[in-house]
């Protein structure tokens, strides 16, 4: 860990030792207090955090009654499944969630406020509690979905306990509420080093693996899964000792808890296996009650499906969640791809692997959204231009897919997005074999973009004053272009060289040459190896970096800009702000680096930092980054971009780097890929820029990420009612207490607590 003494803008780095703290406290108390306040603030959500309601009123109103029912049951399925994220996040998340639900179900925020006053909380402390509760709901756990840092209530533990003890929920069920408090209150406030962030082994907390697992265990488990042709997406790993041998349980998410073959399922992968002097057991039943709810609501949605593809898709998804079969989910994804241009779009399952420290296990998410026709027209034009644009990418033809499978690319207004966070765009499915040979879909989430990236000038950091007005004006339009290119031609491009189990190659082994060396390629994917399993811990961020580079590179194309309605000087402004936003995001990305473990906590921000490093390295004054002192006397920084050099110096730098990324990915060159990517990801105090010191500046001036309030739907007779809430902490809380206010709310919560209690010994 490092600390920084602040003396009129001069920053000197020293190794952190406790004795040094006391010395500095005596010599520079004001600077030290500033540092500790700054460091602590990482773990609180500010009272003035931005909270916005996602508007989908008009989109939902235009749906037919049948479409509304379809959207309703898909939403219910997604929300029940989303509760599994609590169990995927931390040992205490589920208990905290139940504690909050019990409090607010009895007394909504305004009513509980009177109790808080009587319990001795100030208005600021009660607001801090509401913000914490809203944050837990929005992130589906007590770690930030974007950055994986823990957050705790910004009020004394004793005062929160006093509020709980005087609440109506406690008066009605004192023993239950006290037990809930006792089960989570210590971890709720704990900021021990390992608990400050998600990670594997001594690097942080994870519930994808039992607490006694380390990286070597994850690697061995991946080898086992590959040998049995099993996917890690819907699994967790638990390590034990059995008969003197190391044993592992690979637990599948499923409603069915029997490990033998059951009616309705083909061959099962469940059972006991000997592997490399260890014992592996594949079992079912993780999140069983929740998976049952997911499947039940998918079956109800099927009754209102618009076509046969949707029906078959939902049947396969239901089979996947019932039996724990990733193959069934892949089959459902195939029908999903075939369902072209639906009015109500959705996807559900164990999808993104960002939060698995090993990069192979998917976090549950489910979204339901309605097509925004005007914006979708622009994306459709981009899709139709894809085959013309792909050859513009800076790698040889052999490194591109044999045939580009034209996907759906639509702009959607989100009705429901259950999980730990809401992205701006999505490219799915994540199954390599399907994406390479069968296709994929892209979605841009319009009502998220509309509110997520609105920026106030006084909160816009690290930019020259002359850039700020231009940035605010063009940030939205430029980001729309970047999202489109990132999702469609970033994630949708590039070939993986594969030798299948029969020994057949999908490329001409004697003719394909590495453009970096001119030699024949010597490495490729073999058998059941996938991008995720091969590149593991860097796969997510590496791929996001590749997609971001594609967006930067192709946004220089005038045809692309015209598709989005930008011509002439306006088009150049879009390019400039897109590139400026990327280098600024690279600097902001330092917030998501942990010096103690030398690790990154957020895939996209690591990717953007890498791009910043590449563009700084390009030189010739393209990007400049200088430390300074702000008007407030605190350390500051200024990042500038020479717009006249974007099309020359900038384009050449991204072209070279992007080609390297693709070649290493295509050829399964893990060693070369790690060397390249981890080299640019390194954060140090040496070299031309002191990034460790700049990280402290970023932390002092960071703005908390916005949270979103989502509507609910209720069936009333033959119609569906849309229930909306205000964009505030109280509104977000109400949306969750009413979301699970049915008769089965307590049953679901009891199931969460039961699972928590069962696995509690596994974490520490």
XYZ file of C-alpha atoms in Angstrom:
764
model
C 0.000 0.000 0.000
C 1.185 3.549 -0.679
C 0.442 6.853 0.888
C 0.940 10.319 -0.463
C 1.857 13.450 1.467
C 0.265 16.559 0.005
C 2.367 19.722 0.275
C 1.032 22.493 -1.934
C 0.479 20.100 -4.800
C 3.803 18.254 -4.409
C 3.172 14.540 -3.964
C 5.836 12.216 -2.578
C 5.232 8.474 -2.466
C 6.425 6.353 0.447
C 5.953 2.795 1.531
C 3.093 2.612 3.996
C 4.104 1.723 7.539
C 2.015 2.360 10.618
C 4.866 4.181 12.380
C 5.145 6.537 9.427
C 1.487 7.483 9.844
C 2.002 8.876 13.314
C 4.995 10.896 12.131
C 3.068 12.380 9.260
C 0.112 13.116 11.496
C 2.315 15.310 13.653
C 4.001 17.072 10.763
C 1.118 17.510 8.325
C -2.173 16.784 10.084
C -4.370 18.527 7.537
C -2.929 16.628 4.595
C -3.168 13.334 6.422
C -6.788 13.887 7.375
C -7.488 14.651 3.741
C -5.865 11.393 2.677
C -7.732 9.242 5.165
C -11.061 10.912 4.351
C -10.354 10.322 0.683
C -9.457 6.675 1.150
C -12.454 5.994 3.396
C -14.823 7.601 0.894
C -14.252 4.716 -1.500
C -16.343 2.570 0.805
C -19.348 4.871 1.249
C -22.047 5.928 -1.162
C -22.462 9.718 -0.960
C -25.785 11.137 0.177
C -26.067 13.128 -3.051
C -25.459 10.141 -5.332
C -27.334 10.375 -8.625
C -30.471 8.231 -8.755
C -32.636 8.281 -11.881
C -35.843 6.543 -12.893
C -35.695 4.595 -16.149
C -38.581 5.861 -18.239
C -40.348 3.158 -20.252
C -43.938 4.472 -19.969
C -44.521 5.188 -23.653
C -42.787 2.028 -24.847
C -44.843 -0.164 -22.515
C -48.103 1.633 -23.329
C -47.681 0.848 -27.033
C -47.491 -2.906 -26.392
C -50.529 -5.074 -27.044
C -52.158 -6.799 -24.030
C -50.534 -10.069 -25.057
C -47.112 -8.435 -25.356
C -47.575 -6.802 -21.953
C -48.318 -10.172 -20.347
C -45.302 -11.673 -22.100
C -43.119 -8.849 -20.752
C -44.622 -9.195 -17.256
C -43.863 -12.901 -16.815
C -40.399 -12.543 -18.322
C -39.787 -9.753 -15.810
C -40.961 -11.886 -12.911
C -38.626 -14.639 -14.040
C -35.713 -12.214 -14.260
C -36.341 -10.681 -10.836
C -36.509 -14.039 -9.059
C -33.321 -15.167 -10.760
C -31.661 -11.855 -9.958
C -31.846 -12.688 -6.264
C -29.199 -15.375 -6.898
C -26.719 -12.530 -7.373
C -26.922 -11.895 -3.626
C -25.535 -15.379 -3.085
C -22.964 -14.879 -5.843
C -21.630 -11.664 -4.323
C -20.687 -12.030 -0.647
C -21.418 -14.194 2.414
C -23.483 -11.423 4.024
C -25.391 -9.915 1.061
C -28.458 -12.156 1.313
C -28.868 -11.573 5.064
C -28.554 -7.807 4.660
C -31.123 -7.920 1.861
C -33.621 -9.811 4.020
C -33.015 -7.441 6.939
C -33.797 -4.455 4.717
C -36.859 -6.095 3.177
C -38.284 -6.829 6.633
C -37.669 -3.239 7.781
C -39.162 -1.495 4.756
C -42.065 -3.864 4.214
C -43.377 -2.884 7.635
C -42.512 0.803 7.353
C -41.770 2.587 4.062
C -38.877 5.104 4.067
C -40.944 8.157 5.085
C -42.509 6.315 8.015
C -39.243 4.744 9.122
C -37.749 8.238 9.114
C -39.786 9.109 12.194
C -38.393 6.031 13.943
C -34.877 7.094 12.936
C -35.334 10.506 14.518
C -36.577 8.921 17.732
C -33.582 6.558 17.674
C -31.180 9.500 17.572
C -30.210 9.553 13.907
C -29.639 12.934 12.279
C -31.339 13.624 8.914
C -27.959 13.145 7.217
C -27.420 9.793 8.928
C -30.866 8.539 7.963
C -30.318 9.653 4.373
C -27.004 7.775 4.429
C -28.875 4.649 5.514
C -31.459 5.063 2.730
C -28.664 5.509 0.181
C -26.928 2.395 1.505
C -30.154 0.364 1.236
C -30.781 1.668 -2.283
C -27.193 0.790 -3.169
C -27.581 -2.764 -1.932
C -30.723 -3.223 -4.030
C -29.212 -1.580 -7.125
C -26.022 -3.663 -6.918
C -27.768 -6.830 -5.662
C -25.232 -7.025 -2.861
C -22.874 -4.899 -0.794
C -20.115 -4.680 -3.421
C -20.293 -2.193 -6.272
C -21.205 -3.878 -9.540
C -18.859 -1.507 -11.347
C -15.540 -1.825 -9.562
C -16.242 -4.649 -7.092
C -15.438 -2.475 -4.059
C -17.323 -3.008 -0.834
C -19.564 -0.216 0.453
C -20.793 0.173 4.021
C -23.350 2.460 5.715
C -22.026 5.959 6.344
C -23.296 6.131 9.930
C -22.224 4.580 13.247
C -23.058 0.926 13.737
C -24.692 1.679 17.102
C -27.116 4.121 15.492
C -28.155 1.672 12.800
C -28.701 -0.960 15.477
C -30.846 1.496 17.448
C -32.976 2.108 14.337
C -33.446 -1.625 13.784
C -34.363 -2.199 17.440
C -37.019 0.547 17.417
C -38.512 -0.440 14.058
C -41.942 -2.007 13.694
C -40.348 -5.104 12.189
C -38.389 -5.603 15.428
C -41.413 -4.957 17.613
C -43.357 -7.620 15.689
C -40.575 -10.244 15.527
C -37.772 -9.359 17.962
C -36.004 -12.723 17.983
C -35.990 -13.014 14.180
C -34.735 -9.463 13.669
C -32.042 -9.842 16.319
C -30.887 -13.072 14.706
C -30.773 -11.355 11.313
C -28.763 -8.468 12.756
C -26.339 -10.836 14.469
C -25.834 -12.817 11.280
C -24.702 -9.868 9.163
C -23.923 -6.760 11.227
C -20.210 -7.481 11.720
C -19.527 -8.062 8.029
C -21.942 -5.287 7.084
C -19.506 -2.738 8.582
C -16.219 -4.618 8.240
C -13.420 -3.101 6.160
C -10.711 -5.631 6.815
C -8.269 -5.678 3.904
C -9.540 -8.894 2.326
C -13.148 -7.734 2.557
C -12.606 -4.415 0.799
C -12.976 -5.925 -2.666
C -13.990 -9.047 -4.528
C -11.189 -11.437 -5.387
C -9.848 -14.959 -5.064
C -7.669 -16.262 -2.232
C -5.930 -13.489 -0.292
C -6.933 -10.870 -2.894
C -10.521 -10.478 -1.744
C -13.905 -12.083 -1.157
C -15.763 -14.317 -3.600
C -18.635 -16.736 -3.227
C -17.982 -18.361 -6.601
C -15.345 -20.374 -4.719
C -15.155 -21.591 -1.122
C -12.794 -19.538 1.017
C -10.032 -22.152 0.939
C -9.687 -21.996 -2.855
C -6.852 -20.207 -4.633
C -5.904 -19.620 -8.273
C -4.368 -23.091 -8.580
C -7.680 -24.662 -7.500
C -9.542 -22.613 -10.112
C -7.091 -23.693 -12.820
C -7.381 -27.368 -11.851
C -11.186 -27.154 -11.814
C -11.161 -25.601 -15.280
C -9.005 -28.465 -16.586
C -11.483 -30.926 -15.085
C -14.496 -29.155 -16.593
C -12.810 -29.017 -19.999
C -12.066 -32.743 -19.799
C -15.766 -33.488 -19.226
C -17.001 -30.920 -21.758
C -18.785 -29.044 -18.959
C -19.197 -25.273 -18.888
C -18.366 -23.283 -15.750
C -21.002 -20.622 -16.473
C -23.657 -21.864 -14.015
C -21.323 -23.363 -11.397
C -19.637 -22.620 -8.082
C -16.662 -24.530 -6.668
C -16.318 -25.834 -3.100
C -13.111 -27.472 -1.831
C -12.962 -30.135 0.909
C -10.963 -33.124 2.120
C -12.345 -36.613 1.550
C -10.663 -39.900 2.479
C -7.283 -38.178 2.611
C -7.732 -36.663 -0.851
C -8.499 -33.139 -1.915
C -12.085 -33.087 -3.127
C -14.064 -30.499 -5.032
C -17.795 -30.033 -5.444
C -18.866 -28.415 -8.703
C -22.353 -27.191 -7.898
C -24.779 -26.530 -10.766
C -27.588 -23.988 -10.524
C -30.849 -25.901 -10.947
C -34.355 -26.345 -9.598
C -33.914 -30.144 -9.533
C -31.748 -31.298 -6.633
C -31.361 -34.974 -7.608
C -27.927 -35.766 -9.012
C -29.112 -38.762 -11.017
C -30.715 -38.580 -14.460
C -34.362 -37.492 -14.220
C -37.357 -37.399 -16.546
C -37.130 -34.731 -19.215
C -33.324 -34.643 -19.242
C -30.793 -36.432 -21.367
C -27.412 -37.636 -20.160
C -26.334 -35.927 -16.954
C -22.832 -34.788 -16.063
C -23.495 -35.254 -12.368
C -21.446 -37.808 -10.467
C -18.120 -38.556 -8.807
C -14.869 -38.438 -10.813
C -11.188 -39.053 -10.056
C -9.024 -36.412 -11.699
C -5.300 -35.721 -11.190
C -5.196 -37.381 -7.766
C -8.242 -35.407 -6.619
C -11.945 -36.177 -6.411
C -14.488 -34.039 -8.256
C -18.211 -34.291 -7.590
C -20.672 -32.587 -9.929
C -23.955 -31.929 -8.112
C -27.204 -30.061 -8.671
C -29.423 -27.754 -6.667
C -27.649 -24.429 -6.254
C -30.270 -21.683 -5.810
C -32.904 -24.414 -6.276
C -35.958 -22.472 -5.039
C -35.051 -19.423 -7.133
C -34.409 -21.495 -10.253
C -37.826 -23.086 -9.808
C -39.436 -19.625 -9.717
C -37.497 -18.641 -12.822
C -38.711 -21.699 -14.726
C -42.325 -21.346 -13.582
C -42.539 -17.794 -14.873
C -40.869 -18.697 -18.154
C -43.595 -21.299 -18.654
C -46.247 -18.633 -18.034
C -44.534 -16.269 -20.483
C -44.562 -19.026 -23.106
C -48.373 -18.854 -23.206
C -48.074 -15.290 -24.534
C -45.115 -15.775 -26.905
C -45.398 -14.199 -30.348
C -43.961 -17.063 -32.398
C -42.536 -20.566 -32.376
C -38.943 -19.386 -31.903
C -39.899 -17.604 -28.687
C -41.746 -20.681 -27.421
C -38.831 -23.006 -28.146
C -36.417 -20.498 -26.641
C -38.371 -20.365 -23.375
C -38.731 -24.158 -23.273
C -34.963 -24.583 -23.505
C -34.268 -21.851 -20.934
C -36.725 -23.490 -18.567
C -35.009 -26.843 -19.118
C -31.649 -25.213 -18.409
C -32.728 -23.719 -15.087
C -34.594 -26.878 -14.115
C -31.758 -29.343 -14.730
C -28.671 -27.131 -14.597
C -27.856 -27.689 -18.269
C -25.730 -25.097 -20.063
C -26.285 -27.058 -23.278
C -30.025 -26.395 -22.956
C -29.294 -22.704 -22.436
C -27.128 -22.703 -25.548
C -29.988 -24.329 -27.465
C -32.357 -21.631 -26.153
C -29.844 -18.998 -27.292
C -29.939 -20.452 -30.805
C -33.713 -19.937 -30.955
C -33.202 -16.460 -29.469
C -30.857 -15.536 -32.324
C -33.474 -16.754 -34.812
C -36.149 -14.560 -33.232
C -35.466 -11.543 -35.437
C -36.798 -8.107 -34.564
C -39.117 -8.944 -31.650
C -41.123 -6.110 -30.138
C -40.313 -7.399 -26.635
C -36.672 -8.461 -26.410
C -35.194 -10.441 -23.525
C -32.285 -12.608 -22.451
C -31.796 -14.470 -19.203
C -29.269 -16.733 -17.546
C -25.778 -16.928 -16.098
C -24.257 -14.545 -18.586
C -21.306 -12.270 -17.822
C -18.160 -13.584 -16.133
C -16.699 -10.222 -15.063
C -17.070 -10.888 -11.337
C -15.677 -14.406 -11.265
C -12.023 -13.793 -10.286
C -11.056 -16.580 -12.691
C -13.269 -15.250 -15.493
C -15.310 -18.372 -16.291
C -18.461 -18.329 -14.113
C -21.439 -16.245 -15.102
C -23.415 -13.884 -12.909
C -27.171 -14.213 -13.243
C -28.923 -11.484 -15.175
C -32.185 -11.118 -16.995
C -33.498 -8.221 -19.017
C -36.785 -7.363 -20.691
C -36.962 -4.372 -23.015
C -39.093 -2.817 -25.724
C -37.830 -1.732 -29.140
C -37.118 1.951 -29.735
C -37.891 2.083 -33.453
C -36.255 5.424 -34.352
C -32.845 4.601 -32.913
C -33.031 0.991 -34.103
C -33.198 2.230 -37.709
C -29.707 3.714 -37.325
C -28.327 0.488 -35.885
C -29.941 -1.497 -38.712
C -28.014 0.642 -41.203
C -24.808 -0.095 -39.311
C -25.535 -3.826 -39.502
C -26.113 -3.620 -43.250
C -22.740 -1.872 -43.604
C -20.878 -4.406 -41.468
C -19.534 -6.478 -44.366
C -18.071 -3.323 -45.899
C -16.589 -2.116 -42.617
C -15.064 -5.379 -41.368
C -12.322 -5.412 -44.041
C -11.270 -1.992 -42.753
C -10.098 -3.577 -39.496
C -6.304 -3.873 -39.254
C -5.772 -7.616 -39.449
C -5.453 -9.980 -42.433
C -8.537 -11.554 -43.973
C -7.591 -14.960 -42.543
C -8.058 -13.555 -39.046
C -11.653 -12.563 -39.730
C -14.650 -14.885 -39.628
C -15.298 -16.766 -42.843
C -18.779 -15.286 -42.991
C -20.266 -12.404 -41.024
C -23.649 -13.509 -39.722
C -25.853 -10.445 -39.852
C -27.258 -9.997 -36.349
C -30.167 -8.097 -34.932
C -29.022 -4.729 -33.610
C -31.766 -2.799 -31.887
C -32.135 0.041 -29.467
C -34.309 -0.904 -26.535
C -35.991 0.863 -23.653
C -35.410 -1.243 -20.552
C -38.447 -2.395 -18.622
C -36.522 -4.807 -16.400
C -32.839 -5.448 -15.864
C -32.262 -7.818 -12.956
C -28.719 -8.405 -11.798
C -25.918 -6.386 -10.259
C -25.952 -3.490 -12.701
C -27.285 -2.159 -15.996
C -24.959 -1.727 -19.001
C -25.401 0.663 -21.925
C -25.139 -2.050 -24.547
C -24.890 -5.817 -24.846
C -23.508 -8.310 -27.355
C -24.703 -11.851 -26.644
C -24.639 -14.842 -26.416
C -21.159 -15.281 -24.925
C -20.769 -18.839 -26.199
C -17.771 -18.802 -28.561
C -18.953 -21.654 -30.775
C -22.348 -20.017 -31.389
C -20.930 -16.534 -31.974
C -18.336 -17.838 -34.418
C -20.610 -19.971 -36.582
C -24.282 -19.205 -35.866
C -24.550 -15.551 -34.912
C -25.360 -13.158 -32.109
C -27.457 -10.119 -31.267
C -26.563 -6.606 -30.225
C -28.698 -4.268 -28.167
C -28.236 -0.675 -27.140
C -30.251 0.365 -24.101
C -31.651 3.742 -25.078
C -33.331 4.863 -21.860
C -30.188 3.917 -19.931
C -28.011 6.002 -22.248
C -30.438 8.906 -21.887
C -29.852 9.284 -18.142
C -26.607 7.463 -17.337
C -24.198 9.765 -19.107
C -25.736 13.164 -18.488
C -22.931 15.274 -17.001
C -22.959 18.467 -14.958
C -20.174 20.883 -15.858
C -19.112 21.487 -12.253
C -18.628 17.723 -11.782
C -16.632 17.221 -14.968
C -13.086 16.495 -13.844
C -9.620 16.528 -15.441
C -10.600 18.418 -18.607
C -9.634 21.852 -19.862
C -12.418 24.428 -19.478
C -12.558 24.863 -23.263
C -13.294 21.147 -23.660
C -16.072 20.898 -21.099
C -18.941 22.501 -23.037
C -18.078 20.527 -26.186
C -17.830 17.351 -24.105
C -21.264 17.862 -22.537
C -22.870 18.597 -25.916
C -21.390 15.633 -27.791
C -20.877 12.991 -25.106
C -24.279 11.351 -25.711
C -24.078 11.230 -29.537
C -20.448 10.060 -29.498
C -21.174 7.353 -26.968
C -24.046 6.080 -29.101
C -21.593 5.655 -31.986
C -19.027 3.962 -29.719
C -21.581 1.560 -28.247
C -22.774 0.586 -31.724
C -19.283 -0.096 -33.040
C -18.108 -1.723 -29.807
C -20.969 -4.212 -29.653
C -21.493 -5.007 -33.338
C -18.031 -4.851 -34.900
C -15.963 -5.113 -31.738
C -17.403 -8.186 -30.072
C -18.793 -9.399 -33.394
C -15.485 -9.492 -35.271
C -12.417 -11.701 -35.344
C -11.866 -15.408 -35.879
C -10.648 -17.988 -33.379
C -8.426 -20.670 -34.898
C -9.701 -24.040 -33.674
C -8.754 -27.692 -34.029
C -11.807 -29.683 -32.968
C -11.888 -33.017 -31.154
C -11.755 -34.873 -34.480
C -8.553 -33.061 -35.422
C -10.217 -30.877 -38.041
C -8.959 -27.299 -38.406
C -11.202 -24.319 -39.200
C -8.291 -22.610 -40.984
C -5.602 -23.530 -43.502
C -2.780 -24.544 -41.202
C -0.110 -24.415 -43.928
C -1.088 -21.005 -45.282
C -2.103 -18.735 -42.382
C 0.743 -16.528 -41.217
C 1.163 -14.307 -38.222
C 1.260 -10.708 -39.554
C 3.502 -9.704 -36.651
C 6.257 -12.227 -37.485
C 5.540 -13.421 -41.017
C 5.802 -16.997 -39.748
C 3.202 -19.758 -39.820
C 0.996 -19.766 -36.741
C 1.925 -22.412 -34.187
C -0.819 -22.123 -31.565
C -4.617 -22.450 -31.651
C -7.591 -23.622 -29.580
C -7.863 -27.379 -29.163
C -10.860 -29.559 -28.392
C -13.063 -27.998 -25.715
C -10.845 -24.986 -25.059
C -12.649 -21.640 -25.254
C -11.555 -18.029 -25.127
C -12.730 -17.727 -21.495
C -11.119 -20.953 -20.313
C -7.841 -20.269 -22.128
C -7.269 -16.615 -21.229
C -9.198 -16.936 -17.906
C -8.378 -14.011 -15.593
C -7.656 -11.474 -18.360
C -10.256 -12.656 -20.882
C -13.054 -10.234 -19.985
C -10.959 -7.073 -19.883
C -8.844 -8.045 -22.892
C -11.985 -8.553 -24.985
C -13.499 -5.261 -23.812
C -10.253 -3.515 -24.749
C -10.335 -5.062 -28.214
C -13.951 -3.944 -28.707
C -13.212 -0.413 -27.454
C -10.281 -0.157 -29.884
C -12.539 -1.242 -32.754
C -14.927 1.563 -31.791
C -12.155 4.171 -31.740
C -10.704 2.942 -35.024
C -13.931 2.724 -37.019
C -15.469 5.945 -35.688
C -12.907 7.674 -37.928
C -14.821 6.315 -40.928
C -17.055 9.015 -42.469
C -19.608 6.448 -43.604
C -20.059 5.234 -40.019
C -20.591 8.777 -38.800
C -23.126 9.508 -41.536
C -25.148 6.429 -40.510
C -25.651 8.099 -37.144
C -26.534 11.422 -38.777
C -23.207 13.210 -38.277
C -21.630 15.094 -41.164
C -18.943 17.743 -41.612
C -17.850 19.651 -38.502
C -20.372 17.814 -36.322
C -18.830 14.508 -37.336
C -15.385 15.731 -36.327
C -16.742 16.836 -32.959
C -18.164 13.343 -32.416
C -14.772 11.807 -33.219
C -12.928 14.221 -30.955
C -15.211 13.682 -27.966
C -15.255 9.919 -28.463
C -11.454 9.816 -28.281
C -11.284 12.418 -25.510
C -13.835 10.473 -23.489
C -11.752 7.313 -23.887
C -8.508 8.847 -22.602
C -10.334 10.564 -19.738
C -12.006 7.234 -18.901
C -8.546 5.662 -18.861
C -7.491 8.113 -16.167
C -10.738 7.615 -14.229
C -10.107 3.884 -14.472
C -7.380 4.192 -11.824
C -10.149 4.229 -9.221
C -10.686 0.552 -9.979
C -7.079 -0.536 -9.403
C -6.071 -1.992 -6.031
C -2.372 -1.324 -5.264
C -2.247 -3.789 -2.368
C -3.012 -6.780 -4.607
C -1.859 -5.158 -7.860
C -5.167 -6.118 -9.397
C -7.994 -4.517 -11.366
C -11.589 -4.721 -10.181
C -13.421 -3.678 -13.351
C -12.870 -5.078 -16.826
C -13.969 -2.056 -18.886
C -11.977 0.459 -16.848
C -8.828 -1.658 -17.016
C -9.353 -1.766 -20.780
C -9.647 2.015 -20.990
C -6.520 2.512 -18.889
C -4.641 0.227 -21.290
C -5.832 2.346 -24.229
C -4.704 5.514 -22.429
C -1.251 3.964 -22.004
C -1.120 3.029 -25.697
C -2.044 6.555 -26.795
C 0.387 8.187 -24.364
C 3.092 5.898 -25.698
C 2.293 7.049 -29.249
C 3.903 10.388 -28.364
C 4.121 13.363 -30.728
C 1.873 15.334 -28.370
C -1.236 13.285 -29.175
C -2.214 12.947 -25.507
C -0.783 14.905 -22.598
C -1.408 14.151 -18.941
C -0.164 16.569 -16.309
C -0.507 16.716 -12.552
C -1.570 20.073 -11.157
C -3.176 21.826 -8.210
C -6.859 22.686 -8.417
C -8.507 25.961 -7.498
C -9.478 24.322 -4.212
C -5.814 23.707 -3.368
C -6.133 19.946 -3.733
C -4.137 17.805 -6.162
C -5.631 17.764 -9.643
C -4.742 16.603 -13.144
C -5.358 17.753 -16.706
C -5.658 15.483 -19.719
C -5.679 16.901 -23.228
C -5.944 15.440 -26.723
C -4.574 17.078 -29.884
C -7.500 16.681 -32.261
C -5.298 17.393 -35.291
C -3.352 14.160 -34.645
C -6.222 11.731 -34.096
C -6.423 10.653 -37.752
C -2.647 10.245 -38.022
C -0.736 9.477 -34.834
C -3.786 8.188 -32.961
C -5.115 5.995 -35.752
C -1.686 4.430 -36.369
C -1.232 3.625 -32.658
C -4.645 1.981 -32.311
C -4.160 0.148 -35.614
C -0.920 -1.480 -34.420
C -2.253 -2.355 -30.988
C -5.586 -3.683 -32.245
C -3.865 -5.977 -34.721
C -1.690 -7.407 -31.931
C -4.729 -7.994 -29.723
C -6.577 -9.877 -32.457
C -3.618 -12.001 -33.551
C -2.890 -13.111 -29.989
C -6.576 -13.866 -29.411
C -7.042 -15.729 -32.694
C -3.994 -17.920 -32.114
C -4.730 -18.723 -28.447
C -1.320 -17.247 -27.557
C -1.955 -16.906 -23.831
C 1.670 -16.209 -22.951
C 2.007 -13.421 -25.494
C -1.444 -12.030 -24.683
C -0.710 -11.864 -20.973
C 2.668 -10.222 -21.519
C 1.156 -7.553 -23.750
C -1.992 -6.857 -21.753
C -0.582 -7.063 -18.261
C 2.320 -4.872 -19.338
C 0.005 -2.048 -20.381
C -2.207 -2.671 -17.318
C 0.651 -2.139 -14.857
C 0.170 0.831 -12.512
C 3.362 2.190 -10.969
C 5.071 5.324 -9.700
C 7.916 5.075 -12.207
C 8.140 6.140 -15.822
C 6.889 9.353 -17.371
C 3.695 9.358 -15.270
C 3.221 8.548 -11.600
C -0.002 6.596 -11.977
C -0.081 5.518 -8.335
C -0.087 9.149 -7.282
C -2.635 10.034 -9.962
C -4.846 7.269 -8.582
C -5.098 9.124 -5.269
C -6.082 12.286 -7.140
C -8.764 10.367 -9.034
C -10.112 8.946 -5.764
C -10.358 12.400 -4.205
C -12.321 13.785 -7.125
C -14.392 10.787 -8.189
C -18.127 11.015 -8.777
C -20.258 8.076 -7.636
C -21.836 5.987 -10.387
C -25.562 6.577 -10.842
C -28.226 4.160 -9.687
C -31.448 3.389 -11.550
C -35.010 2.958 -10.350
C -37.011 0.438 -12.369
C -40.746 0.069 -12.704
C -42.825 -2.929 -11.644
C -45.639 -4.666 -13.488
C -48.812 -6.150 -11.969
C -51.510 -8.263 -13.531
C -54.966 -6.788 -12.949
C -57.676 -8.876 -14.508
C -56.836 -9.262 -18.187
C -54.417 -6.347 -18.306
C -51.008 -5.418 -16.914
C -50.395 -2.294 -14.881
C -47.064 -0.455 -14.992
C -46.075 0.864 -11.542
C -43.427 3.588 -11.580
C -41.415 5.236 -8.816
C -39.594 8.493 -8.246
C -35.878 8.739 -8.949
C -34.660 8.752 -5.348
C -33.307 6.389 -2.715
C -36.803 6.082 -1.263
C -38.235 5.320 -4.716
C -35.633 2.643 -5.381
C -36.349 1.033 -1.994
C -40.100 1.048 -2.584
C -39.641 -0.576 -5.979
C -37.950 -3.557 -4.311
C -40.275 -3.957 -1.358
C -43.246 -3.905 -3.736
C -41.496 -6.113 -6.274
C -41.489 -9.019 -3.846
C -44.612 -8.172 -1.860
C -46.571 -11.230 -2.973
C -47.506 -14.056 -0.665
C -44.268 -15.873 -1.452
C -41.925 -13.014 -0.405
C -41.239 -14.497 3.025
C -40.836 -17.960 1.513
C -38.195 -16.661 -0.908
C -36.406 -14.811 1.883
C -36.426 -17.922 4.072
C -34.829 -19.834 1.198
C -32.103 -17.194 0.847
C -31.345 -17.397 4.573
C -31.325 -21.183 4.477
C -28.765 -21.232 1.665
C -26.713 -18.588 3.438
C -26.652 -20.588 6.643
C -25.777 -23.833 4.847
C -22.765 -22.346 3.089
C -21.586 -20.018 5.889
C -18.765 -22.377 7.012
C -17.376 -22.413 3.456
C -16.293 -18.797 3.301
C -13.872 -18.307 6.186
